Short mmCIF file of C-alpha atoms in Angstrom, two decimals:
data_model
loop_
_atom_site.label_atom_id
_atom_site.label_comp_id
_atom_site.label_asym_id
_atom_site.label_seq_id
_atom_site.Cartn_x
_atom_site.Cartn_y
_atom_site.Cartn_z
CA UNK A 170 110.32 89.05 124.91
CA UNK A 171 109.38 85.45 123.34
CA UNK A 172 107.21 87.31 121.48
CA UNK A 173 109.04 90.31 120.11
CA UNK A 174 111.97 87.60 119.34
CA UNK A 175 109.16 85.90 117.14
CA UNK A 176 107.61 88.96 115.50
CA UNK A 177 111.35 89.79 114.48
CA UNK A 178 112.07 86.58 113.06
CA UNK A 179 109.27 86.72 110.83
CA UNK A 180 109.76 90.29 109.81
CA UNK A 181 113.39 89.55 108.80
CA UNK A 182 112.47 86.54 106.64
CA UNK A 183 109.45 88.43 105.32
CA UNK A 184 111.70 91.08 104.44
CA UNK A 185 114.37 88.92 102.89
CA UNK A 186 112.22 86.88 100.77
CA UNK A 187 110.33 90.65 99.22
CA UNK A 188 114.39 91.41 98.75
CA UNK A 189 115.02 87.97 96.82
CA UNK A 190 111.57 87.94 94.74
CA UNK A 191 112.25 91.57 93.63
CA UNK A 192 115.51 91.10 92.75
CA UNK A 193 115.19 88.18 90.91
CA UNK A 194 112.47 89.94 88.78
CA UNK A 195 114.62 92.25 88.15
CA UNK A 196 118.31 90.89 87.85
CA UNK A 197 116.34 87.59 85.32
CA UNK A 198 115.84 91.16 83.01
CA UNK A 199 118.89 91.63 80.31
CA UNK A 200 119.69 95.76 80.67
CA UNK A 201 118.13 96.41 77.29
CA UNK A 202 114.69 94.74 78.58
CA UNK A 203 114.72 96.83 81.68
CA UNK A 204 114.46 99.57 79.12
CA UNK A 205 110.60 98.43 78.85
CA UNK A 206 107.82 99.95 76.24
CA UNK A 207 105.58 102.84 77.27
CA UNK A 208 102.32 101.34 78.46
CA UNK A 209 100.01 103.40 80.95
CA UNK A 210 99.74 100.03 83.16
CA UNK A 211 103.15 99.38 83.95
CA UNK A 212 105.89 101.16 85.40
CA UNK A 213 109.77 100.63 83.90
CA UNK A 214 110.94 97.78 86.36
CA UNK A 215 113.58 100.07 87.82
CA UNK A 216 111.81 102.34 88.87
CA UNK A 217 109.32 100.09 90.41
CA UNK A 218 112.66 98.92 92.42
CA UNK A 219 113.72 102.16 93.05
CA UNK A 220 110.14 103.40 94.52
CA UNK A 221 109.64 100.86 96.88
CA UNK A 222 113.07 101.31 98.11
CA UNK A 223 112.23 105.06 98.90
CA UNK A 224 108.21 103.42 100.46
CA UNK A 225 110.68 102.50 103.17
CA UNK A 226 112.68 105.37 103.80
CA UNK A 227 110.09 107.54 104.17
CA UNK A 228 107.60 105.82 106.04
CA UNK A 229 110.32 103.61 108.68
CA UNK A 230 113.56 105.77 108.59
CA UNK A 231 112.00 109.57 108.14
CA UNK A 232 109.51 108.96 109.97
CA UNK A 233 110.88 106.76 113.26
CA UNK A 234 114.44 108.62 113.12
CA UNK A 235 114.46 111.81 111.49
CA UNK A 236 117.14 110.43 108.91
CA UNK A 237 117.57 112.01 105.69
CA UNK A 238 117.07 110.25 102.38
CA UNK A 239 119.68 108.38 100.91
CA UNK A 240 119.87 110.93 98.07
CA UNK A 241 117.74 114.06 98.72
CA UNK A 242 117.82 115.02 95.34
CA UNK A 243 116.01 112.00 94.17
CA UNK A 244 112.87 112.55 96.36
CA UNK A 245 110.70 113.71 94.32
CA UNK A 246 111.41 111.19 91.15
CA UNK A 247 110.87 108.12 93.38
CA UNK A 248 107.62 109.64 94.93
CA UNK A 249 105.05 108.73 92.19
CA UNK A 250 102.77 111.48 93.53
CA UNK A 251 105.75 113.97 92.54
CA UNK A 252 106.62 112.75 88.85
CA UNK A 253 104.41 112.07 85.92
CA UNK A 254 103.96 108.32 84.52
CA UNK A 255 105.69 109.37 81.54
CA UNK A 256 108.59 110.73 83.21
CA UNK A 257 109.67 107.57 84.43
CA UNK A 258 111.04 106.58 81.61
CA UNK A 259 113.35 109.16 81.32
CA UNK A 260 117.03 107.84 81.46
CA UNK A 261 118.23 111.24 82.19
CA UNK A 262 116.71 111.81 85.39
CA UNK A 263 117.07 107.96 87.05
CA UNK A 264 120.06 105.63 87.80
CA UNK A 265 120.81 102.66 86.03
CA UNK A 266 120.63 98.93 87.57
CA UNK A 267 124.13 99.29 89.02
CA UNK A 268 123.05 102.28 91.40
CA UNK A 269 119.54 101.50 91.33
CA UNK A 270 120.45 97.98 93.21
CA UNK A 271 123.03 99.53 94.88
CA UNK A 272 120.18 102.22 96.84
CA UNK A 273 117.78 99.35 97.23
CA UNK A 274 120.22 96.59 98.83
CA UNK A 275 121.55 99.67 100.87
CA UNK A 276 117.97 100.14 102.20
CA UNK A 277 117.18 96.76 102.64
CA UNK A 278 120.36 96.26 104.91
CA UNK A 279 119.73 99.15 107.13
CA UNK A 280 115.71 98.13 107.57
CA UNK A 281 117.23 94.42 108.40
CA UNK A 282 119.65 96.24 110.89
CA UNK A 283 117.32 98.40 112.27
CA UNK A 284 114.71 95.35 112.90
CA UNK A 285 117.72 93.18 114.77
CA UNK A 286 118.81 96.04 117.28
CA UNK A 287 115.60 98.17 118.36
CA UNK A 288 112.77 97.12 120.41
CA UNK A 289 109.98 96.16 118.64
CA UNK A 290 106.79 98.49 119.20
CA UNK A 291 103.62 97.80 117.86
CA UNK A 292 103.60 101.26 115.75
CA UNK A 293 106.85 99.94 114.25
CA UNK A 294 105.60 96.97 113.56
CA UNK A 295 102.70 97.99 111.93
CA UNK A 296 105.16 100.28 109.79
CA UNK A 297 107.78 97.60 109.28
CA UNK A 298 104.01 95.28 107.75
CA UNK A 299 102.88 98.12 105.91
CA UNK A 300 105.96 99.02 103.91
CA UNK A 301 106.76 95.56 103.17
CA UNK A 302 103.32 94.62 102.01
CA UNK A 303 103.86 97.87 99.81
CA UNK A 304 106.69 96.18 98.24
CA UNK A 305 104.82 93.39 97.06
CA UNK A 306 102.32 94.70 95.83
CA UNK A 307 105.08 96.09 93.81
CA UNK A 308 105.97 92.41 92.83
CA UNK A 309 102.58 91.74 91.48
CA UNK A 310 102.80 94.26 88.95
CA UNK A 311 106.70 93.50 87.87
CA UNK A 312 104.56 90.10 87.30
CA UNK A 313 102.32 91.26 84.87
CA UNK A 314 104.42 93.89 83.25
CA UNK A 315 106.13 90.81 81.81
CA UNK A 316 102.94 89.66 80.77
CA UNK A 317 101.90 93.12 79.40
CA UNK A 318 105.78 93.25 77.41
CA UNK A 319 105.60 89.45 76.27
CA UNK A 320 108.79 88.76 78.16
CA UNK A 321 109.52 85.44 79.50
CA UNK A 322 107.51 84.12 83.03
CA UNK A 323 109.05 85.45 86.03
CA UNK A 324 111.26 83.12 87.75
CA UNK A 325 108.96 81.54 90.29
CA UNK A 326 106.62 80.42 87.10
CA UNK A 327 105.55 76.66 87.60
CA UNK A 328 103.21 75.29 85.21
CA UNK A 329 102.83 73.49 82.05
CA UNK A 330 102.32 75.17 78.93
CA UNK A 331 99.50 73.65 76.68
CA UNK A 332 99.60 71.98 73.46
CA UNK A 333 97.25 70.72 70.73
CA UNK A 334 95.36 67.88 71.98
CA UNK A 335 96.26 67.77 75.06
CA UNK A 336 93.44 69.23 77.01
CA UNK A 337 90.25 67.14 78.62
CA UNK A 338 87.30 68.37 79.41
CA UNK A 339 86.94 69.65 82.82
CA UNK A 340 83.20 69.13 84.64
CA UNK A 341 81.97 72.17 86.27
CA UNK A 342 78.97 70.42 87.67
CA UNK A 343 76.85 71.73 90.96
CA UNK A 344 77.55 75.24 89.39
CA UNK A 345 75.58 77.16 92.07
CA UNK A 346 75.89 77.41 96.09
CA UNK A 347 73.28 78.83 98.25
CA UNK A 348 74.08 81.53 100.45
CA UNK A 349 71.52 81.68 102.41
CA UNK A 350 69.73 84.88 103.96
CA UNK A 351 71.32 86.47 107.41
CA UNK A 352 73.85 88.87 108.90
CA UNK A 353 77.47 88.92 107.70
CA UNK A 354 80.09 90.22 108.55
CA UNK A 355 82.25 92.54 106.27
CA UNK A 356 86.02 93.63 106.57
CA UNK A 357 88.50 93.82 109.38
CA UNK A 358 88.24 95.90 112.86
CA UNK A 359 89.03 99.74 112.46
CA UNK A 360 90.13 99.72 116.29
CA UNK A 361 91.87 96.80 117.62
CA UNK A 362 94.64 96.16 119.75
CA UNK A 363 95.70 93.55 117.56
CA UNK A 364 95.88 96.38 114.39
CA UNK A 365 99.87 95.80 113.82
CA UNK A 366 99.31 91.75 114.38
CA UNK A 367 96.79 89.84 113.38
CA UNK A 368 94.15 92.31 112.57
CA UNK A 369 96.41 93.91 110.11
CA UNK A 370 94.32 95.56 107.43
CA UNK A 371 94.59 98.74 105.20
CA UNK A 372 92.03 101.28 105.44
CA UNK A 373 89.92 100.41 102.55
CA UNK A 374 89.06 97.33 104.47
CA UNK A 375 88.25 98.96 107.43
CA UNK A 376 85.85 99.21 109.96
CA UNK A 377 84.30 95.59 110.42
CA UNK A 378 80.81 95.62 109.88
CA UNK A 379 77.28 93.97 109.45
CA UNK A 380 75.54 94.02 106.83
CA UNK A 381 72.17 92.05 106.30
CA UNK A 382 71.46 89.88 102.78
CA UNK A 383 68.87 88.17 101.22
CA UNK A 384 69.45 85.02 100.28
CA UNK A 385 71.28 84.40 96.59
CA UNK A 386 72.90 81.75 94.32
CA UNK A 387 76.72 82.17 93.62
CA UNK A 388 78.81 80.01 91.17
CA UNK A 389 80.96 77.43 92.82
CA UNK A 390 83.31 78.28 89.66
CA UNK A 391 84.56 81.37 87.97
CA UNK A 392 84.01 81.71 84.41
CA UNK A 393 86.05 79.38 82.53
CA UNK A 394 87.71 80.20 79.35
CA UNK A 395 85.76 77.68 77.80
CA UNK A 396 82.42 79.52 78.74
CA UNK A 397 83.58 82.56 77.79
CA UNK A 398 84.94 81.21 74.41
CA UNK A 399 80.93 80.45 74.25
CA UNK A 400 80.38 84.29 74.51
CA UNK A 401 82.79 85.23 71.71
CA UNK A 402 81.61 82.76 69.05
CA UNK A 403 78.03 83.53 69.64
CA UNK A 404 78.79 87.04 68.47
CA UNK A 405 78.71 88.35 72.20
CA UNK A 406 81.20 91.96 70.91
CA UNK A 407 78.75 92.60 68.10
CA UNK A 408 75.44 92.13 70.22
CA UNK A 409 75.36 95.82 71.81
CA UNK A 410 72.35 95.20 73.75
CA UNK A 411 74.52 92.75 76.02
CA UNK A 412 76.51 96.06 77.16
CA UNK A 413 76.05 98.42 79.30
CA UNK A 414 76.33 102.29 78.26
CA UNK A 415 80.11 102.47 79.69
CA UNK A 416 80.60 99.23 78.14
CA UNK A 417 79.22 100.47 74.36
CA UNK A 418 81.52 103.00 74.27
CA UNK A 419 84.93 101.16 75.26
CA UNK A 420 83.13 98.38 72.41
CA UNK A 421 83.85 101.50 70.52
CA UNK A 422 87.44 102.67 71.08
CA UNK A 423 90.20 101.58 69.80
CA UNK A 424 93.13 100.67 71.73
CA UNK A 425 96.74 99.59 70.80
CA UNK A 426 97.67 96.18 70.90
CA UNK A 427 101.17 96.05 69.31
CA UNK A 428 102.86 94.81 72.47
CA UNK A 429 99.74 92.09 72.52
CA UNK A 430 101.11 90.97 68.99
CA UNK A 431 104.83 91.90 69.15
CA UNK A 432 104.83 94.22 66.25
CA UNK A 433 106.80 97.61 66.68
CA UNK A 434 104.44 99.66 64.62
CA UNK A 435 100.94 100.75 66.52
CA UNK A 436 98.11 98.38 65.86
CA UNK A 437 94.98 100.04 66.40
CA UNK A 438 91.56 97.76 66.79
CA UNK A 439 88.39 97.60 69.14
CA UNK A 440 87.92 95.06 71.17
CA UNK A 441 86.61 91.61 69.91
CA UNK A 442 87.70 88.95 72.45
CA UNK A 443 89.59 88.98 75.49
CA UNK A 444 93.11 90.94 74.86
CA UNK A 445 95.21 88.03 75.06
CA UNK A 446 93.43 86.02 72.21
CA UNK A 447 94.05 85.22 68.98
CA UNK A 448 92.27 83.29 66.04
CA UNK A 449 94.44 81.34 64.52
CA UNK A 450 95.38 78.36 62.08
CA UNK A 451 91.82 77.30 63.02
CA UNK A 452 91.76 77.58 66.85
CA UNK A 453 92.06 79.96 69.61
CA UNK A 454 95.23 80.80 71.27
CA UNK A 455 96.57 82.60 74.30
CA UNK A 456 99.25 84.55 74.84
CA UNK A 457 101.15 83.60 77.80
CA UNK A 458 104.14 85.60 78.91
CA UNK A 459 106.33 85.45 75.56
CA UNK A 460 105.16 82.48 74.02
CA UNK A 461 101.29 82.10 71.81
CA UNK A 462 99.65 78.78 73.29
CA UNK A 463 96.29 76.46 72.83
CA UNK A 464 93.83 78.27 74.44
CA UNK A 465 93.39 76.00 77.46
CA UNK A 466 89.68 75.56 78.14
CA UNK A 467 89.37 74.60 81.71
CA UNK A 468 91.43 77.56 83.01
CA UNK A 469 89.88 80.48 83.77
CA UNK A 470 89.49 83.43 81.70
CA UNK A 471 91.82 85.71 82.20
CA UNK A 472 92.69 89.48 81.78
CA UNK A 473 88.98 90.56 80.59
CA UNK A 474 88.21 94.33 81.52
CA UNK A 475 84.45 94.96 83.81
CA UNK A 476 82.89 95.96 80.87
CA UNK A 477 82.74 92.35 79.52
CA UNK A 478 82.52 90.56 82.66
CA UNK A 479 78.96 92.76 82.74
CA UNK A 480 78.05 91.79 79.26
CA UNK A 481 79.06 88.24 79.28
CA UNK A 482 76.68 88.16 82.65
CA UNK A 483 73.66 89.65 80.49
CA UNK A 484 74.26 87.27 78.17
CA UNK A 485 74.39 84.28 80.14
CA UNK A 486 70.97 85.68 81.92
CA UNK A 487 73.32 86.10 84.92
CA UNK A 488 74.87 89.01 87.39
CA UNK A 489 78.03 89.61 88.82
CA UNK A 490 77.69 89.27 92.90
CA UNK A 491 78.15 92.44 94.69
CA UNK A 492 81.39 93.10 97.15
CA UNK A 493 79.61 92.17 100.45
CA UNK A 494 77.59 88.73 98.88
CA UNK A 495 81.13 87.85 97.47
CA UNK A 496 82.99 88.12 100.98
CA UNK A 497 79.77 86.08 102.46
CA UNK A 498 80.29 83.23 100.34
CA UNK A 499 84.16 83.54 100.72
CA UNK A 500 84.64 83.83 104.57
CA UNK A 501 80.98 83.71 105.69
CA UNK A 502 81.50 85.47 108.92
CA UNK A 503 78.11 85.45 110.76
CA UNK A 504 77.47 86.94 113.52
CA UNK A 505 78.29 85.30 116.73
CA UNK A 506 80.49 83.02 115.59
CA UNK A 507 84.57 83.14 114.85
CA UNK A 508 85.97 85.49 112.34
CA UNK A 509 87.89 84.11 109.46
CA UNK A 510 89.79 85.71 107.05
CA UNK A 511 89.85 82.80 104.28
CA UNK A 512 87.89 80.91 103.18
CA UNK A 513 89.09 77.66 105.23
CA UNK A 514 89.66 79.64 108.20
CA UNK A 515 92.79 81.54 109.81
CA UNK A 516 95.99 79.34 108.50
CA UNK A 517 98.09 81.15 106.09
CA UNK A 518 97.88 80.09 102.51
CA UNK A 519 100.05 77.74 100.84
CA UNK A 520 100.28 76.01 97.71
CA UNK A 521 97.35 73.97 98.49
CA UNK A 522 95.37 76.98 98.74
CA UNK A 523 95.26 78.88 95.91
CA UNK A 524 97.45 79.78 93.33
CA UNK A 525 99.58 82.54 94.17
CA UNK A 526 102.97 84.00 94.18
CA UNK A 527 103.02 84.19 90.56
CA UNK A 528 103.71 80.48 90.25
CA UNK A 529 100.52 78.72 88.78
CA UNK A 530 99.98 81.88 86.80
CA UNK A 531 95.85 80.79 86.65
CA UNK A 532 96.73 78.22 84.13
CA UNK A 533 95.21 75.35 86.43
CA UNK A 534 91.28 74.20 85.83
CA UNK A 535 88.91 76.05 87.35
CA UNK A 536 88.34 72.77 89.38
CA UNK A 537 91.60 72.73 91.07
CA UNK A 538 92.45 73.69 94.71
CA UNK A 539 89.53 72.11 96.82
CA UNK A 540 91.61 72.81 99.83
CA UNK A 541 90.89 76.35 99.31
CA UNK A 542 86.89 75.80 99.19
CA UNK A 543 85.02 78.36 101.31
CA UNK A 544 82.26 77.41 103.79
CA UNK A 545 79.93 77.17 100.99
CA UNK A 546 82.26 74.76 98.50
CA UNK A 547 82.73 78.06 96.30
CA UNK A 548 86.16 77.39 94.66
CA UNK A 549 89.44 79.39 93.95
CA UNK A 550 87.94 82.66 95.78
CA UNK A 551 91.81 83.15 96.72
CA UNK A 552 94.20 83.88 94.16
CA UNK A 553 94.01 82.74 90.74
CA UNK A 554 92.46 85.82 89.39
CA UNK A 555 91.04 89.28 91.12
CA UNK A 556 87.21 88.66 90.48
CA UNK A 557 85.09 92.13 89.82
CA UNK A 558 82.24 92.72 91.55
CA UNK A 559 79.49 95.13 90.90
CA UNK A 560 79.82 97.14 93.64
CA UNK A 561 81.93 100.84 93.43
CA UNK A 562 84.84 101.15 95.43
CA UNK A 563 83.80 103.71 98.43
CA UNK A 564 84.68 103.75 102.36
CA UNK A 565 83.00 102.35 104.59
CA UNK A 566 80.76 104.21 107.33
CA UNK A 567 83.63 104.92 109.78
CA UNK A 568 86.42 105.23 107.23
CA UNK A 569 89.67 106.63 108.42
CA UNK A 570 92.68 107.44 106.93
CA UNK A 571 95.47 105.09 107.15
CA UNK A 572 99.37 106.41 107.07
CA UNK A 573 99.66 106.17 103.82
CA UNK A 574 97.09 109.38 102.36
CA UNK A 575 96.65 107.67 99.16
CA UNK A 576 96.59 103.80 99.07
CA UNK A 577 92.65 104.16 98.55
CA UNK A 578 91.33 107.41 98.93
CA UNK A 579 92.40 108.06 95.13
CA UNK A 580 90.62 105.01 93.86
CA UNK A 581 87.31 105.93 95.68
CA UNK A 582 84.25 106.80 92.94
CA UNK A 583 85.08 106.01 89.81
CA UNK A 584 87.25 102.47 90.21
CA UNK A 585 85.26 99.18 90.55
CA UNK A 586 85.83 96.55 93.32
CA UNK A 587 88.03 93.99 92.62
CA UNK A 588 88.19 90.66 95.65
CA UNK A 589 90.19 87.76 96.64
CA UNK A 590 93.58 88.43 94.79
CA UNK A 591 95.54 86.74 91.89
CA UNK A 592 97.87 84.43 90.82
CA UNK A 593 100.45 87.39 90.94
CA UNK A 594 99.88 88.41 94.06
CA UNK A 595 101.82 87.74 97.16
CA UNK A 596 100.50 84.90 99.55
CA UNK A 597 101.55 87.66 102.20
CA UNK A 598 99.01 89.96 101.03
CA UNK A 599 95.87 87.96 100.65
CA UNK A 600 92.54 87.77 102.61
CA UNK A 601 89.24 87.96 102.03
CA UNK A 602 88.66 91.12 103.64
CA UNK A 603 91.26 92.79 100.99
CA UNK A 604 89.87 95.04 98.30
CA UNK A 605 91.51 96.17 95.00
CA UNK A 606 90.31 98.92 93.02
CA UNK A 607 90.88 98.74 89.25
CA UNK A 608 89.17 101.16 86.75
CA UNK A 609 86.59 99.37 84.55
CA UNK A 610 88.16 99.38 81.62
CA UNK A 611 91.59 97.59 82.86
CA UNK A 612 92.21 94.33 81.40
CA UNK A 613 96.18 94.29 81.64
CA UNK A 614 95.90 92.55 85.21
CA UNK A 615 95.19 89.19 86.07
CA UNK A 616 91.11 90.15 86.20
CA UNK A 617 88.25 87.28 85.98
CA UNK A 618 85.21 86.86 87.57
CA UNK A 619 82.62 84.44 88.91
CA UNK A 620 78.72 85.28 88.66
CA UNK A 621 75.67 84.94 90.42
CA UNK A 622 71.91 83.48 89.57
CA UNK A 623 69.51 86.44 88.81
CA UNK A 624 66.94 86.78 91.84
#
C-alpha cells in the first residue's frame, strides 16, 4: 500500500504539472495568435490541447470503464488519424479556447479523480505513464511552434539573449573520446515486470539487446554554431559533392520561409544556411523565438535538417555515429554490469543535467552541463538538441506492438533516427534508450548533431 500511495502521488503531480505547462502555453497565447499560420510542422495550439485531452479518454476512460467520450461527435476531429492536417485549422468544425479549456480541465479533473479513488494496477499505471508522456510530447511541439511562428519564448524560457560583443570564445579542446571495442547494450527490456515502473519504455525502444562494436572516436561536443558557421562561409551549400543524392535534391527545392522572416507574402528560396540565419549589417544572426539576435558562437547549431548534418560531416572529413555507437557512448551499458539509462546513471534529470523543459532553449555553450557527462566525458548527450544519427529508424528483432498502433510503426523506413532529446522536451520523457524519428529533411525542430572520426 506504501507503494501504491507513492506511485499515486507522483502520478497526480506528474499530471498536474503536464496540466499547468500546457495551459500556460496556451492561455500566454492572445486569441488571435491561437489562430496560428499553416505550416505542415505544427499543429494550431488548440487543437494540440484538444487532442491530448481526447489521448486520455480513449486510452484510460474507454478503455478501463467503457465511458463514452465527452462529446461523441467530436471523435473523429480530435483523432489525428481521422482528420487531415489541413483540416485542423478549420474554425468551423473545432471549439474555441473557452470550450476547448473547458473539455480539457474537465478531463484532467476526472483522470485526477479517477487516480485518488481506484486501486492502482500496474496496467493502469502503465496507461495513466503512457497518456501523460503523450501529452508532453505534445508540449515539445507547442514549444517550437512558437519558434516556427516567431512568437514570444514560452513561459518557462530562462536564458540570456545575446548581444554584439558580448560573446567569448568557448574551447572545445579533447574533441574526441574513445569508445572502445566490446558488447553493448541497446534499449530497454521488451518483457519485464517492472514495464509500468521503472522499465517504462515505448515500443520503438524495445527489446533490450546486444550488439557488438568495433572500437570508434566520438566528439565530446556537438557541432557548435561556430563550426558550422565554418561550413557556410567556406561555400559548404554550393559545393555539391559534400551532399549526398537525397541531400542534392532538397539543395535544390525551394521552400517558404516567410514565417522565418515575418513577411506575409510567400518567400520562396533554397537553402543556403541553417533556416534560422540571417546575413546581416555585416554579421550573422539568429532568430530566436520573436526576436533576430547575434549569432552566438559557442551554442550549438540548431534546427539544421539530416541532409546538412551529412554534408557538413563530408566536409569536415567526418561521419555522423550510428544509433547503437551513440547510445554506447551515452549510457555505455556493457554487459555484466548495471544498466543505466543516462548518461550519469539512474537519477532523474534536473537542471544540472541537461537543458530541458524548454528553459535553456540550447542557447548555453556547447561546454556547459559537465554534470550530465556520460561514462566517456561525451557532453550534453541529454537534451539540448535531438542529435541525428545515420542509422534508419526500424524495429528491433523482437519488436512488438505497444497500445498505441501508431507511435512508431508509421515512422519505420523512411524517417531517420533522432537520440537523446532537446531543450523542448520534457525532463519526464528523456533517456537514452528513447528514439525519435524525424524525416530527413525536417529542420523546424530543435535538431543538431555531434560526429564521429572516420575509421
Amino acid at each position: 500500500m506504501e507503494a501504491e500511495h507513492m506511485h499515486k502521488a507522483e502520478l497526480l503531480a506528474a499530471l498536474a504539472h503536464t496540466r499547468l505547462r500546457t495551459r500556460e502555453l496556451i492561455t500566454s497565447l492572445s486569441e488571435q495568435q491561437l489562430e496560428v499560420p499553416y505550416h505542415p510542422g505544427v499543429n494550431p495550439p488548440l487543437w494540440e490541447m484538444g487532442h491530448a485531452a481526447f489521448f486520455y479518454e480513449v486510452f484510460v476512460f474507454n478503455l478501463l470503464d467503457g465511458d463514452a467520450s465527452f462529446d461523441p461527435s467530436m471523435d473523429d476531429l480530435w483523432d489525428s488519424f481521422h482528420i487531415d492536417h489541413r483540416d485542423r485549422w478549420r474554425n468551423d468544425l473545432f471549439p474555441g479556447l473557452e470550450k476547448t479549456l473547458a473539455y480539457f480541465d474537465h478531463v484532467y479533473d476526472k483522470m485526477a479523480k479517477r487516480v485518488e479513488l481506484n486501486p492502482l494496477t500496474d496496467r493502469e499505471l502503465y496507461l495513466y505513464r503512457y497518456a501523460i508522456f503523450h501529452q508532453n510530447m505534445h508540449i515539445e511541439s507547442l514549444v517550437w511552434c512558437r519558434q516556427t511562428v516567431g512568437y514570444a519564448p514560452p513561459p518557462s524560457a530562462d536564458f540570456k539573449r545575446s548581444a554584439p560583443g558580448e560573446l567569448q570564445a568557448t574551447s572545445t579542446a579533447q574533441r574526441d573520446v574513445i569508445v572502445p571495442a566490446g558488447n553493448w547494450y541497446i534499449g530497454m527490456p521488451g518483457d519485464s515486470p517492472q514495464y509500468a515502473k521503472e522499465d517504462f519504455a515505448f515500443d520503438a525502444e524495445k527489446p533490450r539487446h546486444l550488439v557488438r562494436l568495433g572500437e570508434f572516436a566520438i566528439s565530446r561536443y556537438l557541432v557548435s554554431n561556430r563550426e558550422f558557421m565554418a561550413f557556410v562561409e567556406d561555400g559548404g551549400y554550393q559545393k555539391t559533392e559534400l551532399w549526398s543524392f537525397g541531400g542534392q535534391k532538397w539543395l535544390r527545392t525551394e521552400v517558404d520561409v516567410a514565417l522565418v522572416h515575418g513577411v506575409s507574402a510567400p518567400k520562396l528560396q533554397t537553402p543556403r544556411h541553417p533556416l534560422y540565419w540571417r546575413w546581416n549589417d555585416g554579421q550573422w544572426q539568429e532568430r530566436l523565438f520573436d526576436r533576430w539576435q547575434p549569432l552566438n558562437p559557442n551554442a550549438p547549431v540548431t534546427h539544421v535538417s539530416y541532409w546538412e548534418a551529412e554534408a557538413y560531416c563530408r566536409w569536415a572529413g567526418r561521419r555522423l555515429p550510428t544509433e547503437q555507437e551513440w547510445e554506447a557512448a551515452a549510457l555505455g551499458n556493457r554487459e555484466g554490469e548495471p544498466f543505466s539509462k543516462y548518461p550519469w546513471g539512474n537519477k532523474r534529470p534536473d537542471a544540472m543535467h541537461a537543458d530541458m523543459n524548454a528553459s535553456g532553449m540550447a542557447q548555453n555553450p556547447v561546454t556547459d552541463y559537465s554534470e550530465g557527462d556520460s561514462p566517456f566525458d561525451c557532453r550534453q548527450m541529454i537534451g539540448t538538441v535531438w542529435e541525428w544519427t545515420s542509422s534508419q529508424f526500424l524495429p528491433y528483432d523482437g519488436f512488438r506492438i505497444d497500445m498505441y498502433p501508431f507511435m512508431s510503426t508509421l515512422q519505420f523506413g523512411d524517417h531517420k533516427v533522432s537520440r537523446g532529446g532537446s531543450c523542448a522536451t520534457s525532463s519526464s520523457l528523456i533517456r537514452g534508450t528513447y528514439r525519435q524519428a524525424y524525416l530527413p529533411e525536417r529542420n523546424d525542430v530543435y535538431t543538431g548533431f555531434r560526429t564521429c572520426a572516420l575509421p
